[in-house]
């Protein structure tokens, strides 16, 4: 145990580095450097130190400045997109009383929290499309909830007439499902409500691993019907080229709510012709 070393070629979330982290926590506790209450903060510091300072030094030394700069630029853009996503979700939740508990949990975690998926540009697409990197440890209910929040955010692109965007720029950044990240490349975010974590994944974890998560009490993850209807209306007019009808008056039936559920589960948008003749 005295000779263990981290692997700077892989992120902290790799199996080897996770084990190294557990060894370090054990040593720090046994030697009195930290208390049990400080364990979570020490774990987060070690994760940030490894993925930041240690890996950046390794990349700079072994790959040279050009490659290091390219890696840092990619990482910075990815982090900025995740932070923007996190901020919009927090804003949406705090704007609705029924979503406020989730908003408080997301605010505490922060907009850069790893609970929000990173994404990467889809170079095969002719439009601004990004493939979301879904998380093996995040619950399906949380994923559906966040996608519902994203739809509620899109309606703010309209002015009071319901037809025009309120600001110049891209219509919206399309995020489609990508591969689910495994334990080698994704680190679970600690300190979240327990129902943010996938139950099947939680059941497979060692007690020591679960202790580092410090899971909190569940928050309501059932989206209210009135907000589901709003989300379904927005989904019904989402197009790469913009709206085709007034989202506020689009007729919503069970078919639209079923279409919403398909989107929340798969990320699949409605067909391009949907909604052209369905305004009330």
PDB file of C-alpha atoms in Angstrom:
ATOM      1  CA  UNK A   1       0.000   0.000   0.000  1.00  0.00           C
ATOM      2  CA  UNK A   2       2.932   2.340   0.563  1.00  0.00           C
ATOM      3  CA  UNK A   3       3.952   2.053  -3.102  1.00  0.00           C
ATOM      4  CA  UNK A   4       0.619   2.723  -4.851  1.00  0.00           C
ATOM      5  CA  UNK A   5       0.579   5.274  -7.652  1.00  0.00           C
ATOM      6  CA  UNK A   6      -2.179   6.969  -9.610  1.00  0.00           C
ATOM      7  CA  UNK A   7      -2.337   6.537 -13.381  1.00  0.00           C
ATOM      8  CA  UNK A   8      -2.038   9.995 -15.032  1.00  0.00           C
ATOM      9  CA  UNK A   9      -2.936   8.563 -18.449  1.00  0.00           C
ATOM     10  CA  UNK A  10      -6.556   8.033 -17.341  1.00  0.00           C
ATOM     11  CA  UNK A  11      -9.056  10.278 -15.516  1.00  0.00           C
ATOM     12  CA  UNK A  12      -9.702   9.953 -11.818  1.00  0.00           C
ATOM     13  CA  UNK A  13     -12.904   8.021 -12.586  1.00  0.00           C
ATOM     14  CA  UNK A  14     -10.943   5.036 -13.948  1.00  0.00           C
ATOM     15  CA  UNK A  15     -11.119   1.874 -11.859  1.00  0.00           C
ATOM     16  CA  UNK A  16      -7.416   2.021 -10.935  1.00  0.00           C
ATOM     17  CA  UNK A  17      -7.560   5.642  -9.785  1.00  0.00           C
ATOM     18  CA  UNK A  18     -10.799   5.048  -7.887  1.00  0.00           C
ATOM     19  CA  UNK A  19      -9.051   2.291  -5.932  1.00  0.00           C
ATOM     20  CA  UNK A  20      -6.086   4.610  -5.381  1.00  0.00           C
ATOM     21  CA  UNK A  21      -8.492   7.219  -4.033  1.00  0.00           C
ATOM     22  CA  UNK A  22      -9.952   4.737  -1.553  1.00  0.00           C
ATOM     23  CA  UNK A  23      -6.432   3.818  -0.407  1.00  0.00           C
ATOM     24  CA  UNK A  24      -5.589   7.489   0.103  1.00  0.00           C
ATOM     25  CA  UNK A  25      -8.768   8.139   2.095  1.00  0.00           C
ATOM     26  CA  UNK A  26      -7.970   5.154   4.316  1.00  0.00           C
ATOM     27  CA  UNK A  27      -4.426   6.411   4.946  1.00  0.00           C
ATOM     28  CA  UNK A  28      -5.580   9.951   5.704  1.00  0.00           C
ATOM     29  CA  UNK A  29      -8.174   8.694   8.183  1.00  0.00           C
ATOM     30  CA  UNK A  30      -5.812   6.239   9.882  1.00  0.00           C
ATOM     31  CA  UNK A  31      -3.087   8.879  10.263  1.00  0.00           C
ATOM     32  CA  UNK A  32      -5.493  11.502  11.607  1.00  0.00           C
ATOM     33  CA  UNK A  33      -5.022  13.947   8.729  1.00  0.00           C
ATOM     34  CA  UNK A  34      -8.784  14.137   8.123  1.00  0.00           C
ATOM     35  CA  UNK A  35     -11.932  13.202  10.010  1.00  0.00           C
ATOM     36  CA  UNK A  36     -14.774  11.057   8.701  1.00  0.00           C
ATOM     37  CA  UNK A  37     -16.794  14.247   8.199  1.00  0.00           C
ATOM     38  CA  UNK A  38     -14.027  15.674   5.989  1.00  0.00           C
ATOM     39  CA  UNK A  39     -13.753  12.578   3.817  1.00  0.00           C
ATOM     40  CA  UNK A  40     -16.117  13.771   1.068  1.00  0.00           C
ATOM     41  CA  UNK A  41     -14.281  17.096   0.678  1.00  0.00           C
ATOM     42  CA  UNK A  42     -10.917  15.309   0.621  1.00  0.00           C
ATOM     43  CA  UNK A  43     -12.203  12.943  -2.066  1.00  0.00           C
ATOM     44  CA  UNK A  44     -13.410  15.856  -4.214  1.00  0.00           C
ATOM     45  CA  UNK A  45     -10.094  17.680  -3.759  1.00  0.00           C
ATOM     46  CA  UNK A  46      -8.139  14.594  -4.809  1.00  0.00           C
ATOM     47  CA  UNK A  47     -10.378  14.109  -7.875  1.00  0.00           C
ATOM     48  CA  UNK A  48      -9.936  17.746  -8.952  1.00  0.00           C
ATOM     49  CA  UNK A  49      -6.193  17.633  -8.278  1.00  0.00           C
ATOM     50  CA  UNK A  50      -5.759  14.484 -10.362  1.00  0.00           C
ATOM     51  CA  UNK A  51      -7.895  15.585 -13.327  1.00  0.00           C
ATOM     52  CA  UNK A  52      -6.549  19.120 -13.192  1.00  0.00           C
ATOM     53  CA  UNK A  53      -2.960  19.608 -12.019  1.00  0.00           C
ATOM     54  CA  UNK A  54      -1.575  16.072 -12.349  1.00  0.00           C
ATOM     55  CA  UNK A  55      -3.055  15.257 -15.754  1.00  0.00           C
ATOM     56  CA  UNK A  56      -2.292  18.695 -17.211  1.00  0.00           C
ATOM     57  CA  UNK A  57       1.360  18.363 -16.191  1.00  0.00           C
ATOM     58  CA  UNK A  58       1.457  14.881 -17.674  1.00  0.00           C
ATOM     59  CA  UNK A  59      -0.084  16.027 -20.969  1.00  0.00           C
ATOM     60  CA  UNK A  60       2.227  19.043 -21.184  1.00  0.00           C
ATOM     61  CA  UNK A  61       5.312  16.918 -20.554  1.00  0.00           C
ATOM     62  CA  UNK A  62       4.450  14.062 -22.889  1.00  0.00           C
ATOM     63  CA  UNK A  63       2.414  15.570 -25.709  1.00  0.00           C
ATOM     64  CA  UNK A  64       3.816  19.075 -26.123  1.00  0.00           C
ATOM     65  CA  UNK A  65       2.218  22.498 -26.024  1.00  0.00           C
ATOM     66  CA  UNK A  66       0.120  22.308 -29.221  1.00  0.00           C
ATOM     67  CA  UNK A  67      -1.638  19.149 -28.185  1.00  0.00           C
ATOM     68  CA  UNK A  68      -2.071  20.435 -24.648  1.00  0.00           C
ATOM     69  CA  UNK A  69      -3.635  23.666 -25.908  1.00  0.00           C
ATOM     70  CA  UNK A  70      -6.005  21.738 -28.174  1.00  0.00           C
ATOM     71  CA  UNK A  71      -7.059  19.496 -25.298  1.00  0.00           C
ATOM     72  CA  UNK A  72      -7.597  22.483 -23.025  1.00  0.00           C
ATOM     73  CA  UNK A  73      -9.643  24.328 -25.664  1.00  0.00           C
ATOM     74  CA  UNK A  74     -11.878  21.302 -26.169  1.00  0.00           C
ATOM     75  CA  UNK A  75     -12.274  20.832 -22.420  1.00  0.00           C
ATOM     76  CA  UNK A  76     -13.050  24.528 -21.900  1.00  0.00           C
ATOM     77  CA  UNK A  77     -15.771  24.576 -24.585  1.00  0.00           C
ATOM     78  CA  UNK A  78     -17.290  21.394 -23.203  1.00  0.00           C
ATOM     79  CA  UNK A  79     -17.274  22.780 -19.665  1.00  0.00           C
ATOM     80  CA  UNK A  80     -18.898  26.011 -20.835  1.00  0.00           C
ATOM     81  CA  UNK A  81     -21.720  24.136 -22.568  1.00  0.00           C
ATOM     82  CA  UNK A  82     -22.324  22.049 -19.448  1.00  0.00           C
ATOM     83  CA  UNK A  83     -22.344  25.160 -17.244  1.00  0.00           C
ATOM     84  CA  UNK A  84     -24.851  26.886 -19.547  1.00  0.00           C
ATOM     85  CA  UNK A  85     -27.046  23.792 -19.440  1.00  0.00           C
ATOM     86  CA  UNK A  86     -26.811  23.681 -15.649  1.00  0.00           C
ATOM     87  CA  UNK A  87     -27.699  27.350 -15.263  1.00  0.00           C
ATOM     88  CA  UNK A  88     -30.765  27.107 -17.500  1.00  0.00           C
ATOM     89  CA  UNK A  89     -32.058  24.085 -15.579  1.00  0.00           C
ATOM     90  CA  UNK A  90     -31.584  25.839 -12.247  1.00  0.00           C
ATOM     91  CA  UNK A  91     -33.373  28.929 -13.594  1.00  0.00           C
ATOM     92  CA  UNK A  92     -36.311  26.888 -14.895  1.00  0.00           C
ATOM     93  CA  UNK A  93     -36.716  24.950 -11.647  1.00  0.00           C
ATOM     94  CA  UNK A  94     -36.557  28.004  -9.413  1.00  0.00           C
ATOM     95  CA  UNK A  95     -39.143  29.771 -11.607  1.00  0.00           C
ATOM     96  CA  UNK A  96     -41.776  27.101 -10.837  1.00  0.00           C
ATOM     97  CA  UNK A  97     -42.874  26.353  -7.281  1.00  0.00           C
ATOM     98  CA  UNK A  98     -43.497  22.678  -8.091  1.00  0.00           C
ATOM     99  CA  UNK A  99     -39.877  22.300  -9.254  1.00  0.00           C
ATOM    100  CA  UNK A 100     -38.256  24.336  -6.496  1.00  0.00           C
ATOM    101  CA  UNK A 101     -36.907  21.388  -4.468  1.00  0.00           C
ATOM    102  CA  UNK A 102     -35.016  20.081  -7.479  1.00  0.00           C
ATOM    103  CA  UNK A 103     -33.870  23.628  -8.224  1.00  0.00           C
ATOM    104  CA  UNK A 104     -32.462  23.946  -4.710  1.00  0.00           C
ATOM    105  CA  UNK A 105     -30.585  20.643  -5.070  1.00  0.00           C
ATOM    106  CA  UNK A 106     -29.129  21.704  -8.434  1.00  0.00           C
ATOM    107  CA  UNK A 107     -28.200  25.127  -7.062  1.00  0.00           C
ATOM    108  CA  UNK A 108     -26.330  23.529  -4.183  1.00  0.00           C
ATOM    109  CA  UNK A 109     -24.452  21.249  -6.587  1.00  0.00           C
ATOM    110  CA  UNK A 110     -23.661  24.220  -8.859  1.00  0.00           C
ATOM    111  CA  UNK A 111     -24.143  24.744 -12.610  1.00  0.00           C
ATOM    112  CA  UNK A 112     -20.907  22.913 -13.456  1.00  0.00           C
ATOM    113  CA  UNK A 113     -22.009  19.847 -11.533  1.00  0.00           C
ATOM    114  CA  UNK A 114     -21.299  16.489 -13.114  1.00  0.00           C
ATOM    115  CA  UNK A 115     -24.997  15.655 -12.773  1.00  0.00           C
ATOM    116  CA  UNK A 116     -25.420  17.447 -16.116  1.00  0.00           C
ATOM    117  CA  UNK A 117     -24.210  15.540 -19.159  1.00  0.00           C
ATOM    118  CA  UNK A 118     -21.285  16.704 -21.243  1.00  0.00           C
ATOM    119  CA  UNK A 119     -21.673  16.558 -25.001  1.00  0.00           C
ATOM    120  CA  UNK A 120     -19.534  16.531 -28.118  1.00  0.00           C
ATOM    121  CA  UNK A 121     -20.152  18.000 -31.558  1.00  0.00           C
ATOM    122  CA  UNK A 122     -21.678  15.638 -34.105  1.00  0.00           C
ATOM    123  CA  UNK A 123     -19.468  16.250 -37.138  1.00  0.00           C
ATOM    124  CA  UNK A 124     -21.689  14.050 -39.321  1.00  0.00           C
ATOM    125  CA  UNK A 125     -24.655  16.405 -38.919  1.00  0.00           C
ATOM    126  CA  UNK A 126     -25.332  19.362 -41.231  1.00  0.00           C
ATOM    127  CA  UNK A 127     -26.921  21.302 -38.355  1.00  0.00           C
ATOM    128  CA  UNK A 128     -25.711  22.385 -34.908  1.00  0.00           C
ATOM    129  CA  UNK A 129     -26.068  19.038 -33.193  1.00  0.00           C
ATOM    130  CA  UNK A 130     -24.326  17.636 -30.128  1.00  0.00           C
ATOM    131  CA  UNK A 131     -24.315  14.095 -28.829  1.00  0.00           C
ATOM    132  CA  UNK A 132     -24.957  13.989 -25.101  1.00  0.00           C
ATOM    133  CA  UNK A 133     -22.752  11.661 -23.088  1.00  0.00           C
ATOM    134  CA  UNK A 134     -25.250  10.023 -20.794  1.00  0.00           C
ATOM    135  CA  UNK A 135     -24.251   8.833 -17.343  1.00  0.00           C
ATOM    136  CA  UNK A 136     -24.319   5.239 -16.171  1.00  0.00           C
ATOM    137  CA  UNK A 137     -24.886   6.342 -12.567  1.00  0.00           C
ATOM    138  CA  UNK A 138     -27.662   8.911 -13.118  1.00  0.00           C
ATOM    139  CA  UNK A 139     -31.235   7.688 -12.745  1.00  0.00           C
ATOM    140  CA  UNK A 140     -33.631   7.521 -15.678  1.00  0.00           C
ATOM    141  CA  UNK A 141     -36.148   9.608 -13.714  1.00  0.00           C
ATOM    142  CA  UNK A 142     -33.582  12.397 -13.263  1.00  0.00           C
ATOM    143  CA  UNK A 143     -32.701  12.305 -16.964  1.00  0.00           C
ATOM    144  CA  UNK A 144     -36.388  12.612 -17.947  1.00  0.00           C
ATOM    145  CA  UNK A 145     -36.847  15.453 -15.469  1.00  0.00           C
ATOM    146  CA  UNK A 146     -33.885  17.411 -16.836  1.00  0.00           C
ATOM    147  CA  UNK A 147     -35.045  16.981 -20.432  1.00  0.00           C
ATOM    148  CA  UNK A 148     -38.469  18.304 -19.411  1.00  0.00           C
ATOM    149  CA  UNK A 149     -36.756  21.358 -17.907  1.00  0.00           C
ATOM    150  CA  UNK A 150     -34.848  21.888 -21.158  1.00  0.00           C
ATOM    151  CA  UNK A 151     -38.145  22.014 -23.062  1.00  0.00           C
ATOM    152  CA  UNK A 152     -39.571  24.584 -20.656  1.00  0.00           C
ATOM    153  CA  UNK A 153     -36.461  26.682 -21.255  1.00  0.00           C
ATOM    154  CA  UNK A 154     -37.022  26.628 -25.026  1.00  0.00           C
ATOM    155  CA  UNK A 155     -40.361  28.425 -24.706  1.00  0.00           C
ATOM    156  CA  UNK A 156     -38.456  31.478 -23.461  1.00  0.00           C
ATOM    157  CA  UNK A 157     -37.081  31.809 -26.996  1.00  0.00           C
ATOM    158  CA  UNK A 158     -40.424  33.380 -27.965  1.00  0.00           C
ATOM    159  CA  UNK A 159     -41.769  36.866 -27.442  1.00  0.00           C
ATOM    160  CA  UNK A 160     -45.289  37.619 -26.236  1.00  0.00           C
ATOM    161  CA  UNK A 161     -46.788  36.898 -29.679  1.00  0.00           C
ATOM    162  CA  UNK A 162     -45.669  33.298 -29.304  1.00  0.00           C
ATOM    163  CA  UNK A 163     -44.134  33.141 -32.769  1.00  0.00           C
ATOM    164  CA  UNK A 164     -40.846  35.021 -32.737  1.00  0.00           C
ATOM    165  CA  UNK A 165     -37.607  34.483 -30.950  1.00  0.00           C
ATOM    166  CA  UNK A 166     -36.767  37.032 -28.281  1.00  0.00           C
ATOM    167  CA  UNK A 167     -33.078  37.189 -29.154  1.00  0.00           C
ATOM    168  CA  UNK A 168     -30.878  36.757 -32.217  1.00  0.00           C
ATOM    169  CA  UNK A 169     -28.664  33.739 -32.650  1.00  0.00           C
ATOM    170  CA  UNK A 170     -29.148  30.038 -33.132  1.00  0.00           C
ATOM    171  CA  UNK A 171     -32.646  28.590 -32.805  1.00  0.00           C
ATOM    172  CA  UNK A 172     -31.535  25.948 -30.331  1.00  0.00           C
ATOM    173  CA  UNK A 173     -28.673  23.548 -29.830  1.00  0.00           C
ATOM    174  CA  UNK A 174     -29.965  20.099 -30.627  1.00  0.00           C
ATOM    175  CA  UNK A 175     -28.724  17.481 -28.174  1.00  0.00           C
ATOM    176  CA  UNK A 176     -29.260  13.867 -29.164  1.00  0.00           C
ATOM    177  CA  UNK A 177     -28.444  10.770 -27.102  1.00  0.00           C
ATOM    178  CA  UNK A 178     -24.937   9.421 -27.404  1.00  0.00           C
ATOM    179  CA  UNK A 179     -23.128   6.565 -25.751  1.00  0.00           C
ATOM    180  CA  UNK A 180     -23.593   5.970 -22.033  1.00  0.00           C
ATOM    181  CA  UNK A 181     -20.294   6.684 -20.312  1.00  0.00           C
ATOM    182  CA  UNK A 182     -18.912   3.877 -18.202  1.00  0.00           C
ATOM    183  CA  UNK A 183     -16.948   3.913 -14.972  1.00  0.00           C
ATOM    184  CA  UNK A 184     -13.660   4.410 -16.781  1.00  0.00           C
ATOM    185  CA  UNK A 185     -14.469   7.944 -17.918  1.00  0.00           C
ATOM    186  CA  UNK A 186     -17.211   9.360 -15.696  1.00  0.00           C
ATOM    187  CA  UNK A 187     -17.119  10.269 -12.018  1.00  0.00           C
ATOM    188  CA  UNK A 188     -20.425  10.283 -10.067  1.00  0.00           C
ATOM    189  CA  UNK A 189     -21.271  13.602  -8.451  1.00  0.00           C
ATOM    190  CA  UNK A 190     -21.442  13.327  -4.633  1.00  0.00           C
ATOM    191  CA  UNK A 191     -23.988  15.010  -2.395  1.00  0.00           C
ATOM    192  CA  UNK A 192     -27.038  14.685  -4.668  1.00  0.00           C
ATOM    193  CA  UNK A 193     -30.536  13.479  -3.729  1.00  0.00           C
ATOM    194  CA  UNK A 194     -30.600   9.674  -3.581  1.00  0.00           C
ATOM    195  CA  UNK A 195     -33.101   9.355  -6.437  1.00  0.00           C
ATOM    196  CA  UNK A 196     -30.687  11.147  -8.780  1.00  0.00           C
ATOM    197  CA  UNK A 197     -28.608   7.933  -8.740  1.00  0.00           C
ATOM    198  CA  UNK A 198     -29.603   4.864 -10.763  1.00  0.00           C
ATOM    199  CA  UNK A 199     -30.886   2.225  -8.282  1.00  0.00           C
ATOM    200  CA  UNK A 200     -29.294  -0.695 -10.152  1.00  0.00           C
ATOM    201  CA  UNK A 201     -25.905   1.017 -10.078  1.00  0.00           C
ATOM    202  CA  UNK A 202     -26.239   1.910  -6.381  1.00  0.00           C
ATOM    203  CA  UNK A 203     -27.049  -1.718  -5.522  1.00  0.00           C
ATOM    204  CA  UNK A 204     -23.713  -2.858  -6.995  1.00  0.00           C
ATOM    205  CA  UNK A 205     -21.487  -0.436  -5.066  1.00  0.00           C
ATOM    206  CA  UNK A 206     -19.321  -1.238  -2.059  1.00  0.00           C
ATOM    207  CA  UNK A 207     -20.292   0.441   1.232  1.00  0.00           C
ATOM    208  CA  UNK A 208     -17.035   2.425   1.191  1.00  0.00           C
ATOM    209  CA  UNK A 209     -17.854   3.760  -2.283  1.00  0.00           C
ATOM    210  CA  UNK A 210     -21.375   4.751  -1.281  1.00  0.00           C
ATOM    211  CA  UNK A 211     -20.012   6.557   1.771  1.00  0.00           C
ATOM    212  CA  UNK A 212     -18.111   8.958  -0.492  1.00  0.00           C
ATOM    213  CA  UNK A 213     -21.352   9.917  -2.276  1.00  0.00           C
ATOM    214  CA  UNK A 214     -23.099  11.218   0.864  1.00  0.00           C
ATOM    215  CA  UNK A 215     -26.500  10.844  -0.780  1.00  0.00           C
ATOM    216  CA  UNK A 216     -29.235  13.154   0.470  1.00  0.00           C
ATOM    217  CA  UNK A 217     -32.990  12.722   0.829  1.00  0.00           C
ATOM    218  CA  UNK A 218     -35.076  12.143  -2.287  1.00  0.00           C
ATOM    219  CA  UNK A 219     -36.691  15.098  -4.045  1.00  0.00           C
ATOM    220  CA  UNK A 220     -39.915  14.925  -6.114  1.00  0.00           C
ATOM    221  CA  UNK A 221     -39.092  13.814  -9.672  1.00  0.00           C
ATOM    222  CA  UNK A 222     -42.659  13.511 -10.963  1.00  0.00           C
ATOM    223  CA  UNK A 223     -43.285  16.373 -13.384  1.00  0.00           C
ATOM    224  CA  UNK A 224     -46.663  18.122 -12.764  1.00  0.00           C
ATOM    225  CA  UNK A 225     -49.256  17.601 -15.512  1.00  0.00           C
ATOM    226  CA  UNK A 226     -49.630  21.305 -16.325  1.00  0.00           C
ATOM    227  CA  UNK A 227     -45.881  21.581 -16.924  1.00  0.00           C
ATOM    228  CA  UNK A 228     -45.891  18.339 -18.926  1.00  0.00           C
ATOM    229  CA  UNK A 229     -48.507  19.923 -21.171  1.00  0.00           C
ATOM    230  CA  UNK A 230     -46.324  23.017 -21.615  1.00  0.00           C
ATOM    231  CA  UNK A 231     -43.336  20.803 -22.409  1.00  0.00           C
ATOM    232  CA  UNK A 232     -45.389  18.788 -24.924  1.00  0.00           C
ATOM    233  CA  UNK A 233     -46.493  22.000 -26.644  1.00  0.00           C
ATOM    234  CA  UNK A 234     -42.917  23.189 -26.993  1.00  0.00           C
ATOM    235  CA  UNK A 235     -41.803  19.781 -28.240  1.00  0.00           C
ATOM    236  CA  UNK A 236     -44.577  19.832 -30.843  1.00  0.00           C
ATOM    237  CA  UNK A 237     -43.091  22.827 -32.659  1.00  0.00           C
ATOM    238  CA  UNK A 238     -39.353  22.237 -32.242  1.00  0.00           C
ATOM    239  CA  UNK A 239     -37.626  22.384 -35.617  1.00  0.00           C
ATOM    240  CA  UNK A 240     -34.068  23.006 -36.715  1.00  0.00           C
ATOM    241  CA  UNK A 241     -35.492  25.854 -38.853  1.00  0.00           C
ATOM    242  CA  UNK A 242     -37.708  27.321 -36.146  1.00  0.00           C
ATOM    243  CA  UNK A 243     -41.374  27.268 -35.096  1.00  0.00           C
ATOM    244  CA  UNK A 244     -44.287  26.407 -37.366  1.00  0.00           C
ATOM    245  CA  UNK A 245     -47.138  27.360 -35.033  1.00  0.00           C
ATOM    246  CA  UNK A 246     -47.898  29.131 -31.775  1.00  0.00           C
ATOM    247  CA  UNK A 247     -46.645  26.858 -28.984  1.00  0.00           C
ATOM    248  CA  UNK A 248     -49.184  28.316 -26.530  1.00  0.00           C
ATOM    249  CA  UNK A 249     -52.237  27.080 -28.465  1.00  0.00           C
ATOM    250  CA  UNK A 250     -51.006  23.784 -29.880  1.00  0.00           C
ATOM    251  CA  UNK A 251     -53.663  21.200 -29.065  1.00  0.00           C
ATOM    252  CA  UNK A 252     -52.421  18.571 -26.624  1.00  0.00           C
ATOM    253  CA  UNK A 253     -53.961  15.113 -26.475  1.00  0.00           C
ATOM    254  CA  UNK A 254     -52.690  11.826 -25.097  1.00  0.00           C
ATOM    255  CA  UNK A 255     -50.840  11.361 -28.402  1.00  0.00           C
ATOM    256  CA  UNK A 256     -48.753  14.471 -27.698  1.00  0.00           C
ATOM    257  CA  UNK A 257     -48.031  13.340 -24.145  1.00  0.00           C
ATOM    258  CA  UNK A 258     -46.955   9.945 -25.506  1.00  0.00           C
ATOM    259  CA  UNK A 259     -44.709  11.738 -27.991  1.00  0.00           C
ATOM    260  CA  UNK A 260     -43.245  13.683 -25.078  1.00  0.00           C
ATOM    261  CA  UNK A 261     -42.481  10.445 -23.221  1.00  0.00           C
ATOM    262  CA  UNK A 262     -40.680   9.085 -26.289  1.00  0.00           C
ATOM    263  CA  UNK A 263     -38.549  12.226 -26.387  1.00  0.00           C
ATOM    264  CA  UNK A 264     -37.781  12.091 -22.665  1.00  0.00           C
ATOM    265  CA  UNK A 265     -36.690   8.450 -22.956  1.00  0.00           C
ATOM    266  CA  UNK A 266     -34.817   8.615 -26.281  1.00  0.00           C
ATOM    267  CA  UNK A 267     -34.200  12.279 -27.168  1.00  0.00           C
ATOM    268  CA  UNK A 268     -36.044  11.751 -30.459  1.00  0.00           C
ATOM    269  CA  UNK A 269     -37.729  14.914 -31.785  1.00  0.00           C
ATOM    270  CA  UNK A 270     -41.112  14.881 -33.580  1.00  0.00           C
ATOM    271  CA  UNK A 271     -41.170  14.414 -37.379  1.00  0.00           C
ATOM    272  CA  UNK A 272     -40.645  17.597 -39.404  1.00  0.00           C
ATOM    273  CA  UNK A 273     -44.289  17.706 -40.516  1.00  0.00           C
ATOM    274  CA  UNK A 274     -45.800  17.472 -37.047  1.00  0.00           C
ATOM    275  CA  UNK A 275     -47.794  20.463 -35.810  1.00  0.00           C
ATOM    276  CA  UNK A 276     -48.277  22.246 -39.154  1.00  0.00           C
ATOM    277  CA  UNK A 277     -52.048  21.924 -38.990  1.00  0.00           C
ATOM    278  CA  UNK A 278     -52.682  21.224 -35.321  1.00  0.00           C
ATOM    279  CA  UNK A 279     -52.988  24.748 -33.960  1.00  0.00           C
ATOM    280  CA  UNK A 280     -56.364  25.439 -32.415  1.00  0.00           C
TER     281      UNK A 280
END
